PDB file of C-alpha atoms and ligand atoms in Angstrom:
ATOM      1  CA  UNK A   2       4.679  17.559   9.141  1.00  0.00           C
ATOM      2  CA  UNK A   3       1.721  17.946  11.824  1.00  0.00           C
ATOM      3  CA  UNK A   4      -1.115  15.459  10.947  1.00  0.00           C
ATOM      4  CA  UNK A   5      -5.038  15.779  11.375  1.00  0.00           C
ATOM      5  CA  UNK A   6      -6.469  12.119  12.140  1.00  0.00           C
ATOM      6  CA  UNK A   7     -10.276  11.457  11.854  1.00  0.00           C
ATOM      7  CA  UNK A   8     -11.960   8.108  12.968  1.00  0.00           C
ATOM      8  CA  UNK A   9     -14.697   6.424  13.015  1.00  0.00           C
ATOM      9  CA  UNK A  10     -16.542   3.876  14.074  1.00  0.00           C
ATOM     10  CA  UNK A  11     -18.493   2.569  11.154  1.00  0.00           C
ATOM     11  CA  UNK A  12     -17.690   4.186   7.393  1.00  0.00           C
ATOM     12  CA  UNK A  13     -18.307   3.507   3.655  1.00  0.00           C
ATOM     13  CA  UNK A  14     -14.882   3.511   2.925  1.00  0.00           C
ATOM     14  CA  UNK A  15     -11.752   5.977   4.534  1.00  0.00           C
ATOM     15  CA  UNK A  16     -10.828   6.409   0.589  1.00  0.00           C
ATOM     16  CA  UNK A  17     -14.177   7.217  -0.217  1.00  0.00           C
ATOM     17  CA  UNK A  18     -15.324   9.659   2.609  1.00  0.00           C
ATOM     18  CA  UNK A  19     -11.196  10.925   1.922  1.00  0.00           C
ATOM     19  CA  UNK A  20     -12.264  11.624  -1.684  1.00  0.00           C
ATOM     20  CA  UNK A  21     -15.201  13.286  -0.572  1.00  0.00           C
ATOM     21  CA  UNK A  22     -14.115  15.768   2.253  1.00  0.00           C
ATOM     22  CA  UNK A  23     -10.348  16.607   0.660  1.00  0.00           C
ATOM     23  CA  UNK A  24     -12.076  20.623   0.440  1.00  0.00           C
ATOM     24  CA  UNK A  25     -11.992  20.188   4.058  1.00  0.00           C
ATOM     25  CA  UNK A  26      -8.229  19.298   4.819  1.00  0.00           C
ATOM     26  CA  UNK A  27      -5.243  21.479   5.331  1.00  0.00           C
ATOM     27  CA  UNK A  28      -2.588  21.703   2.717  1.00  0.00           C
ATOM     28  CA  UNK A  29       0.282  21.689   5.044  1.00  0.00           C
ATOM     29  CA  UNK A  30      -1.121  18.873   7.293  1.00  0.00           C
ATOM     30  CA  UNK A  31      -1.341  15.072   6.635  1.00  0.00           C
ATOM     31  CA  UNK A  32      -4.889  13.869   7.395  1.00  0.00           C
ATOM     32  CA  UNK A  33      -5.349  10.235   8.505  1.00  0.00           C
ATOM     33  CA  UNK A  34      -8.752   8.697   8.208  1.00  0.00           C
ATOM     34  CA  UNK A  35      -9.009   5.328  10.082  1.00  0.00           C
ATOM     35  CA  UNK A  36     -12.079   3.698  11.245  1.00  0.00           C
ATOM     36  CA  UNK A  37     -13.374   0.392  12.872  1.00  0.00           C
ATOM     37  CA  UNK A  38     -14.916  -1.113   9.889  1.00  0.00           C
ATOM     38  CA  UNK A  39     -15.481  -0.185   6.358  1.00  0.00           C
ATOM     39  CA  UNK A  40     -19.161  -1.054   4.592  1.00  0.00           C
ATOM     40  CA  UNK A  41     -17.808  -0.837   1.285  1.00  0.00           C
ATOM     41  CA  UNK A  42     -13.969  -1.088   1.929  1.00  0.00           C
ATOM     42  CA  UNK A  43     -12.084  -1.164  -1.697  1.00  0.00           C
ATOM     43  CA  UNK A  44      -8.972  -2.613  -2.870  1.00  0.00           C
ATOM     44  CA  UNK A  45      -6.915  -2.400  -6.147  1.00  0.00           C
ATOM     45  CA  UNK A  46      -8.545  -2.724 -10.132  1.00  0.00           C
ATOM     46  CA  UNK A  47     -12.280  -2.350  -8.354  1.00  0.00           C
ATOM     47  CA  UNK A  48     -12.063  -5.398  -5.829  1.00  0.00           C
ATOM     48  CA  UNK A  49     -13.796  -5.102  -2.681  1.00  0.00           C
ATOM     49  CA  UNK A  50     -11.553  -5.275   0.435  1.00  0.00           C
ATOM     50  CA  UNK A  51     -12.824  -7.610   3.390  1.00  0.00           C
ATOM     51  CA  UNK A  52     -13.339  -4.903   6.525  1.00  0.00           C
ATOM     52  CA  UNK A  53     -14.881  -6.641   9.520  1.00  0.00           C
ATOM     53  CA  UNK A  54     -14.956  -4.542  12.546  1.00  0.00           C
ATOM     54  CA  UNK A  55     -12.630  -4.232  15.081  1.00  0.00           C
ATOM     55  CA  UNK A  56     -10.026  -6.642  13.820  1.00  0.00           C
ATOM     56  CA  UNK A  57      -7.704  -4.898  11.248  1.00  0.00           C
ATOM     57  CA  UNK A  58      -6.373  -1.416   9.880  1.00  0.00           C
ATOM     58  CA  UNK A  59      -8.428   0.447   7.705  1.00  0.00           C
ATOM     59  CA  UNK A  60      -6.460   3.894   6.969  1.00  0.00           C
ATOM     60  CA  UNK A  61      -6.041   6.339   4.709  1.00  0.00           C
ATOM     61  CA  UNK A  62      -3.434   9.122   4.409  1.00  0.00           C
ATOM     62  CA  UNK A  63      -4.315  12.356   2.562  1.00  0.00           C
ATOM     63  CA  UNK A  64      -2.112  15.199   1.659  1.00  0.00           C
ATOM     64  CA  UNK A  65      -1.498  17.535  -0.891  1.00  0.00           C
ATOM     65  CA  UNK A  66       1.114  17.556  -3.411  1.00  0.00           C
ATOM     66  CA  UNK A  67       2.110  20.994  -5.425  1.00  0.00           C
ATOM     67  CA  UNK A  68       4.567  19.463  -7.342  1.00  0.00           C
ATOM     68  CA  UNK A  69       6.485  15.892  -7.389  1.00  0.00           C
ATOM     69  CA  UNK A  70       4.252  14.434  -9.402  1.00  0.00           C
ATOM     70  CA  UNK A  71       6.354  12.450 -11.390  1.00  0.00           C
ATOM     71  CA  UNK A  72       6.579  10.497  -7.404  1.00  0.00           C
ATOM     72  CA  UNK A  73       3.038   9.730  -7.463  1.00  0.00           C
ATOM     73  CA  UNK A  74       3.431   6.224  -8.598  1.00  0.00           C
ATOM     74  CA  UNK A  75       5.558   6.000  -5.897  1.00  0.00           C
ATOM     75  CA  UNK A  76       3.712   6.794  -2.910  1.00  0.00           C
ATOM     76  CA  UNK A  77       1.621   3.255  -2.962  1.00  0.00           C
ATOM     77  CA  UNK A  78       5.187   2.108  -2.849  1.00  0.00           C
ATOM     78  CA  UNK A  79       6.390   3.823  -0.058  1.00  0.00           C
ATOM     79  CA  UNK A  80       3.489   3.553   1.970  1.00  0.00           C
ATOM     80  CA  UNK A  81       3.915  -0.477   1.856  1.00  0.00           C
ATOM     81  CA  UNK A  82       7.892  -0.064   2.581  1.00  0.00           C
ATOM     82  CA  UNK A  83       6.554   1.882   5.864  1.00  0.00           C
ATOM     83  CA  UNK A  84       4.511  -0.683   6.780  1.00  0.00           C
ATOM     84  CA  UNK A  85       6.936  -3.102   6.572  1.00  0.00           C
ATOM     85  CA  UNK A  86       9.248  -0.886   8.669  1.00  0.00           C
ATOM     86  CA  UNK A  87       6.432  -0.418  10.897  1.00  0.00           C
ATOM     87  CA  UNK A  88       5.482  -4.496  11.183  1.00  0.00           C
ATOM     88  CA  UNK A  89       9.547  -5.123  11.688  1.00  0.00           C
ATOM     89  CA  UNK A  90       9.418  -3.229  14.871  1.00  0.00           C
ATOM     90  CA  UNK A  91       6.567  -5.723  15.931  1.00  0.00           C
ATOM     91  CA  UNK A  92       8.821  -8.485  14.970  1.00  0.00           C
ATOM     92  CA  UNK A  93       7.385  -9.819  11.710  1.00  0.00           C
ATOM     93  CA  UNK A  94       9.164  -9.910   8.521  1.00  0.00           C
ATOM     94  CA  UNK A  95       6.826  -8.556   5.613  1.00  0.00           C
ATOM     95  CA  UNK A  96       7.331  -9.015   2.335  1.00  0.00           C
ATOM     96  CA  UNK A  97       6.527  -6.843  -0.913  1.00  0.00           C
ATOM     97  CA  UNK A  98       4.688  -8.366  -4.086  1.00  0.00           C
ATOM     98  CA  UNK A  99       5.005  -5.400  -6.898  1.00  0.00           C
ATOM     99  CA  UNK A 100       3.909  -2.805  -6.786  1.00  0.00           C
ATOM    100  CA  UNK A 101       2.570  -2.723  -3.142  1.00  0.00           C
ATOM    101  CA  UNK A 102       1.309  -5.856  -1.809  1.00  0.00           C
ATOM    102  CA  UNK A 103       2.113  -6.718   1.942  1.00  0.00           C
ATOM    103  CA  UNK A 104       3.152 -10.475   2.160  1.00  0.00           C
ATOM    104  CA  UNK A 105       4.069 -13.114   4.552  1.00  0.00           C
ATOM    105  CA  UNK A 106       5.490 -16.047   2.548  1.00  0.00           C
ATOM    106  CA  UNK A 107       2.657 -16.437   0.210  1.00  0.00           C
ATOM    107  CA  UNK A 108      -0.352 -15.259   1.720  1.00  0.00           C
ATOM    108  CA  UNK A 109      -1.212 -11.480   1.237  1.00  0.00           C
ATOM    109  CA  UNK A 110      -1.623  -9.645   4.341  1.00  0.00           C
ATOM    110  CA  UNK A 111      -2.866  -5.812   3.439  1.00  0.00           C
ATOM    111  CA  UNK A 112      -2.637  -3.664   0.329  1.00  0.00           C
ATOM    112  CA  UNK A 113      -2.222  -0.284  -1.127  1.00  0.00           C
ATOM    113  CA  UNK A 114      -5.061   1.874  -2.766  1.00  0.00           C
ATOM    114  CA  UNK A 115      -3.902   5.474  -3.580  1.00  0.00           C
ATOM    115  CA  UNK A 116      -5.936   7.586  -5.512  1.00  0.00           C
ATOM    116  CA  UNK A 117      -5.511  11.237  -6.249  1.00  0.00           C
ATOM    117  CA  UNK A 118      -8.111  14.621  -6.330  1.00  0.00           C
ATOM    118  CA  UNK A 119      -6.966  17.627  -8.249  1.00  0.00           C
ATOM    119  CA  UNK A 120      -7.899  20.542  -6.421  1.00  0.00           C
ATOM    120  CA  UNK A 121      -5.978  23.616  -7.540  1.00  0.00           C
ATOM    121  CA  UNK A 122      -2.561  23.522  -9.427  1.00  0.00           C
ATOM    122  CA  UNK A 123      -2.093  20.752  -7.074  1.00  0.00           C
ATOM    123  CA  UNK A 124      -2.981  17.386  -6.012  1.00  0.00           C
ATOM    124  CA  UNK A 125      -4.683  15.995  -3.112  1.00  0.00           C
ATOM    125  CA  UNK A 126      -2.925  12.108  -2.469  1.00  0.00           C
ATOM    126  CA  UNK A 127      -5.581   9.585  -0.743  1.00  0.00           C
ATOM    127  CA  UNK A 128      -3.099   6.941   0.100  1.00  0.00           C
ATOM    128  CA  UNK A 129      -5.305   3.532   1.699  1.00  0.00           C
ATOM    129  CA  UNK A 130      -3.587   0.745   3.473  1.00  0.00           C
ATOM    130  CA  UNK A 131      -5.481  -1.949   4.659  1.00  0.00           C
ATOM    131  CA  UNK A 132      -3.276  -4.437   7.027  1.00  0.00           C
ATOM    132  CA  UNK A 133      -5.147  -7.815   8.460  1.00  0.00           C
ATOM    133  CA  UNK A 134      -4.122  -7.239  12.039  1.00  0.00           C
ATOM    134  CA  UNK A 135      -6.724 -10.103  14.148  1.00  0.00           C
ATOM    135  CA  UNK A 136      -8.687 -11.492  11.646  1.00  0.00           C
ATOM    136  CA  UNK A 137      -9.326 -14.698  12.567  1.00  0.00           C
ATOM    137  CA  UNK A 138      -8.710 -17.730   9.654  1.00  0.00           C
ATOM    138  CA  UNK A 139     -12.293 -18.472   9.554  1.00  0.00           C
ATOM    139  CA  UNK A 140     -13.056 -15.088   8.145  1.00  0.00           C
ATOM    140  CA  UNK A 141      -9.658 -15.371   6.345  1.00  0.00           C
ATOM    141  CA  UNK A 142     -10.734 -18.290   4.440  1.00  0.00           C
ATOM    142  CA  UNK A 143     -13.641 -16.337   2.926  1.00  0.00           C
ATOM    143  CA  UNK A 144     -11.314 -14.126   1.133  1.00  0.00           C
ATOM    144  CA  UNK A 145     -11.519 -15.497  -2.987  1.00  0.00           C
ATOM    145  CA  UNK A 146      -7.518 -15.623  -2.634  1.00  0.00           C
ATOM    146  CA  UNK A 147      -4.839 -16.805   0.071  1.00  0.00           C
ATOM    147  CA  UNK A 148      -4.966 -14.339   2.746  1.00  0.00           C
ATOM    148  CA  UNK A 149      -3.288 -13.804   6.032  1.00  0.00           C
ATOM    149  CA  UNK A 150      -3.326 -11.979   9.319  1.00  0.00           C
ATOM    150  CA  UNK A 151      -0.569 -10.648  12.041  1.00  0.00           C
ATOM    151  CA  UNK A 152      -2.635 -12.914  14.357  1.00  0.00           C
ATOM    152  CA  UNK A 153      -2.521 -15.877  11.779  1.00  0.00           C
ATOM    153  CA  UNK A 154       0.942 -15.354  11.273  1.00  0.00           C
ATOM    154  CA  UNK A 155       2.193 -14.618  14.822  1.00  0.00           C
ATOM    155  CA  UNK A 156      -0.330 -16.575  17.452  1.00  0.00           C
ATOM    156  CA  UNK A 157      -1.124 -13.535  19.719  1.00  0.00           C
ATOM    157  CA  UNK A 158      -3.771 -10.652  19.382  1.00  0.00           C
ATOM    158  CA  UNK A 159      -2.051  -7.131  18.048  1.00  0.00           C
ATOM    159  CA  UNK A 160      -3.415  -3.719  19.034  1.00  0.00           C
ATOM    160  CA  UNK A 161      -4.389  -2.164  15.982  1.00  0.00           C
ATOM    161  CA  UNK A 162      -4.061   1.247  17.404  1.00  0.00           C
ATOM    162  CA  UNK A 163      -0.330   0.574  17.669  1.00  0.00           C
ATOM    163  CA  UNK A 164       0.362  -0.700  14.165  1.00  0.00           C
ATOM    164  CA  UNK A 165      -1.280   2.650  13.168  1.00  0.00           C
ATOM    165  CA  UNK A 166       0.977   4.666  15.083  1.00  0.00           C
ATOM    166  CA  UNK A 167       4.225   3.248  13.484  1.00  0.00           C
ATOM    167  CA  UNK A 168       2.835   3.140   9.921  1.00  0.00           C
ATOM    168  CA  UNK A 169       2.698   6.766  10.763  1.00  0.00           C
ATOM    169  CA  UNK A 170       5.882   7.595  12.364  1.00  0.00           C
ATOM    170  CA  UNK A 171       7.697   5.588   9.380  1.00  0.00           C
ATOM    171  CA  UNK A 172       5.194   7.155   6.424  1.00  0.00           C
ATOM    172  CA  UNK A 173       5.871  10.728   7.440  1.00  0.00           C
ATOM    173  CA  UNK A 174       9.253  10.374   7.911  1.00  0.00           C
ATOM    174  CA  UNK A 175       9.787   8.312   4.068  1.00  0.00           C
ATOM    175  CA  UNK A 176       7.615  10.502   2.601  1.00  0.00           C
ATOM    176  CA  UNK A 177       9.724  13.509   3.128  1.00  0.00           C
ATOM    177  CA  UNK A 178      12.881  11.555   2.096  1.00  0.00           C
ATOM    178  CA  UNK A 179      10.608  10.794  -1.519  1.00  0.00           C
ATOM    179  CA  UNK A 180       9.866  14.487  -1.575  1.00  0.00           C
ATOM    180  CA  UNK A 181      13.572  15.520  -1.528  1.00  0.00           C
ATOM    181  CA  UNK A 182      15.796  12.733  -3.050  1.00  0.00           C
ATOM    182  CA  UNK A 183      13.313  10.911  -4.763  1.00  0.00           C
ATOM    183  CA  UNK A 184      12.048   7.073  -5.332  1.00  0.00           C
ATOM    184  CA  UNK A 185      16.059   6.393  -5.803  1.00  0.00           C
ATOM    185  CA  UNK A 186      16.282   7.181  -1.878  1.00  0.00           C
ATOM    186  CA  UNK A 187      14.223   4.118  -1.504  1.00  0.00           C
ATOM    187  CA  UNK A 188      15.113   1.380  -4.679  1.00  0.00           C
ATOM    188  CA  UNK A 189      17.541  -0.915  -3.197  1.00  0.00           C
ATOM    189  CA  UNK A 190      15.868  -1.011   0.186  1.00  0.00           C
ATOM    190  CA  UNK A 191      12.410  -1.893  -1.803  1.00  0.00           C
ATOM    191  CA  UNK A 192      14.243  -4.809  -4.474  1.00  0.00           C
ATOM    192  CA  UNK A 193      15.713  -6.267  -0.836  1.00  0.00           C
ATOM    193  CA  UNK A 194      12.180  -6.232   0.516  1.00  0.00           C
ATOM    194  CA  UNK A 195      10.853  -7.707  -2.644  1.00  0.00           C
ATOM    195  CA  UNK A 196       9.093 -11.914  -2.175  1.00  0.00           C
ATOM    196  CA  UNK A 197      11.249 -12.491  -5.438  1.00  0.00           C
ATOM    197  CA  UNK A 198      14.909 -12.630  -6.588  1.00  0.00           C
ATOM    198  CA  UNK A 199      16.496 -12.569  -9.763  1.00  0.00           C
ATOM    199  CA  UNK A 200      15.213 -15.312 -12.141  1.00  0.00           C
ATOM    200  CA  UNK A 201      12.263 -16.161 -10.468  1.00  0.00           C
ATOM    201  CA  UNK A 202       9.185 -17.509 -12.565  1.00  0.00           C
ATOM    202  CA  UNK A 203       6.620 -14.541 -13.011  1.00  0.00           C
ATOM    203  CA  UNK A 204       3.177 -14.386 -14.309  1.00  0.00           C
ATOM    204  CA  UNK A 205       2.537 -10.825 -14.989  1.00  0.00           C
ATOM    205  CA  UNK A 206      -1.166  -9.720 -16.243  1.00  0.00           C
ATOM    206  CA  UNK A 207      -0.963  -6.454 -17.625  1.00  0.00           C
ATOM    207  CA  UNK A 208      -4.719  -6.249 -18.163  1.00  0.00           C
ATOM    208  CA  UNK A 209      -4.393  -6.609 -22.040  1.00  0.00           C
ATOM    209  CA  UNK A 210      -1.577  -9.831 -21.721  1.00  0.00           C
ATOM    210  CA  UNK A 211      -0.751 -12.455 -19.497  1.00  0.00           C
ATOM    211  CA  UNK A 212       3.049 -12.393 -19.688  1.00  0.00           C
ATOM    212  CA  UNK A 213       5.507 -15.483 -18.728  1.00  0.00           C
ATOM    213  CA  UNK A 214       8.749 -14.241 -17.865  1.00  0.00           C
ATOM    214  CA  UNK A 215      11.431 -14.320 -14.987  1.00  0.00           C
ATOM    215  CA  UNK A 216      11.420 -11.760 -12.634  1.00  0.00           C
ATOM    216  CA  UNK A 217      14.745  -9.055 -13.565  1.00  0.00           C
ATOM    217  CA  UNK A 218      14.824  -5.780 -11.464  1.00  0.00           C
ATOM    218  CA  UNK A 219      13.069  -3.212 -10.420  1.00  0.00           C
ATOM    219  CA  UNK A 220      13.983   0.209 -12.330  1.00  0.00           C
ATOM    220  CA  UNK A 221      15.588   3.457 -10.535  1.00  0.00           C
ATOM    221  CA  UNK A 222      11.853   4.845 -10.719  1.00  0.00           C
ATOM    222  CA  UNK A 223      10.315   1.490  -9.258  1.00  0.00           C
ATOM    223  CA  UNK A 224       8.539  -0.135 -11.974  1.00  0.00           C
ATOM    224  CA  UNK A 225       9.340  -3.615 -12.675  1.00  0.00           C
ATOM    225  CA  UNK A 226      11.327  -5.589 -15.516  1.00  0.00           C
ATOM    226  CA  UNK A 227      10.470  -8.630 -16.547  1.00  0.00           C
ATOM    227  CA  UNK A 228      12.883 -10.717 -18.357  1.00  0.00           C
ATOM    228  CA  UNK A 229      11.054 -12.702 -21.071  1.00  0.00           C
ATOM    229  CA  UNK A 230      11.750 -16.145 -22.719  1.00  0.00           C
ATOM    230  CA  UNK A 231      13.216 -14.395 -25.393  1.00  0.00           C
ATOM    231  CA  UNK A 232      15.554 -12.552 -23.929  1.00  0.00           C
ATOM    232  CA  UNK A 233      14.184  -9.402 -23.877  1.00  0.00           C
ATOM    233  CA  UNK A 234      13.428  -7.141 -21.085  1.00  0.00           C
ATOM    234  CA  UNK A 235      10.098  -5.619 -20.968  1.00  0.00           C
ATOM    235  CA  UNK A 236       9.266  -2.822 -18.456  1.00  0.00           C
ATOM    236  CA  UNK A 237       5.507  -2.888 -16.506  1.00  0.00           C
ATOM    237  CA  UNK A 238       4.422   0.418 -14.898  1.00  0.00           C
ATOM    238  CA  UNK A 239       1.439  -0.868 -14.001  1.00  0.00           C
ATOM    239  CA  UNK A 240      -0.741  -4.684 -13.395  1.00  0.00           C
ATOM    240  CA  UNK A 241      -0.376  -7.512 -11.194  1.00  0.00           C
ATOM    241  CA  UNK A 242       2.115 -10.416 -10.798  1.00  0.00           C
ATOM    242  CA  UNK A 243      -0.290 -13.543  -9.514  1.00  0.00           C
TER     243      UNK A 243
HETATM  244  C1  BTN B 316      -5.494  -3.879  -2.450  1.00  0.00           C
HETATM  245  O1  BTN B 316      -6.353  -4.255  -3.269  1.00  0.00           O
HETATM  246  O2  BTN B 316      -4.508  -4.556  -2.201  1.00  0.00           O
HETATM  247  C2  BTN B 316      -5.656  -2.549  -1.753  1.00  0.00           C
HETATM  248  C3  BTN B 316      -6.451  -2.636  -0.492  1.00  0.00           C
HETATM  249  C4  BTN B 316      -6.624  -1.280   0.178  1.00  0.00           C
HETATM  250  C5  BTN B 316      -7.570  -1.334   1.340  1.00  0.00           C
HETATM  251  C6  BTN B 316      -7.575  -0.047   2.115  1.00  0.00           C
HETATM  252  S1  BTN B 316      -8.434  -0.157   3.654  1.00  0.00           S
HETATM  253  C7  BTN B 316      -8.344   1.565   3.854  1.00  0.00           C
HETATM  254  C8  BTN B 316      -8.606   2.169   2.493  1.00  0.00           C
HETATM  255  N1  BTN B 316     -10.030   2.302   2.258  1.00  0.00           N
HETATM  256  C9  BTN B 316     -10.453   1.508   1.266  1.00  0.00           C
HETATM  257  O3  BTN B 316     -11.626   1.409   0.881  1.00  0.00           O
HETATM  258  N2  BTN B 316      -9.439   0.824   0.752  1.00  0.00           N
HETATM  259  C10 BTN B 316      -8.188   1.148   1.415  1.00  0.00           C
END
């Protein structure tokens, strides 16, 4: 699919100004939004999402979606799995947290927002991935949870420019695969590059519960079971392991 990109030097946020200007993008045409820094960058459940300029990713996918919306929940997903595809080809091995947290070991190094407009009988899909490319650990530390950076993790400066262009070459390509075989296209290559195997201890906050359990599988449709003291499996669509 041919892509519009947008980007700028200094913006609000690239989901924000996304959510704002979707009347202006092209149905048949992904639209990127990156920019140098973000003012009022946003991450998951209303957090605010460190942008300093100049040193990370800060980019937004938006495209429109007639149908497939049962693969909305997805998308966040897939996006992630593309940007660990697109971090493997610059020799670092990513890991997921569920749903769509980028980890190395256990510091988190970028994140999924996706957020949707309804315009028409359709949807417009502002998909946000922030990935810490050269921050450096002194404005790492000032994160309120671990944090990490391709430069923390790997020694050496990354252009950011180029991690952009493979989260793109991978993100078009998966997203078409979701479009026609659906999130089962994708579920054993997303439980391999899951940070947890079978049985591991998991603190799951479902935003009503804290939940102790042990971490099961991930279902065909990619939502996670947790396997509880008692036996039982109980199935999360949506919340946060910490
Ligand atoms: C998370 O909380 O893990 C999600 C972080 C998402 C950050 C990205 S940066 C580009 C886009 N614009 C935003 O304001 N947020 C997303």
């Amino acid at each position: 699919m041919d892509f519009v990109r947008y980007h700028f030097e200094t913006i609000d946020s690239t989901n924000t100004w996304a959510k704002q200007n979707v009347h202006k993008f092209e149905k048949d045409k992904i639209t990127i939004i990156s920019a140098e820094e973000q003012t009022a960058g946003r991450g998951r459940f209303t957090r605010r999402w460190e942008s300093p300029k100049g040193l990370n990713v800060y980019t937004t996918f938006a495209f429109y979606l007639e149908k497939y919306s049962s693969l909305i929940g997805n998308i966040p997903q897939v996006l992630a799995m593309s940007a660990v595809e697109a971090l493997a080809e610059l020799g670092f091995i990513v890991k997921l947290k569920w749903p769509n947290d980028l980890m190395i070991q256990d510091e988190k190094l970028g994140g999924v927002l996706c957020e949707t407009t309804a315009i028409d009988n359709g949807l417009f899909v502002i998909a946000g991935i922030g990935i810490n490319v050269n921050m450096p650990q002194e404005l790492l530390q000032k994160i309120d949870r671990p944090a990490t950076s391709l430069l923390k993790a790997g020694g050496s400066l990354y252009s950011i420019e180029k991690v952009i262009e493979n989260l793109q070459k991978y993100f078009v390509r998966n997203l078409e695969i979701l479009k026609l075989r659906g999130f089962k296209a994708f579920h054993d290559a997303y439980q391999r590059d899951l940070m947890y195997r079978i049985g591991d201890p998991l603190s799951f906050n479902d935003f009503r519960t804290i939940w102790e359990g042990f971490f099961h599988s991930i279902k065909e449709d990619g939502s996670l079971n947790l396997k509880l003291p008692s036996g039982e499996i109980k199935n999360f669509l949506s919340g946060e392991i910490f």
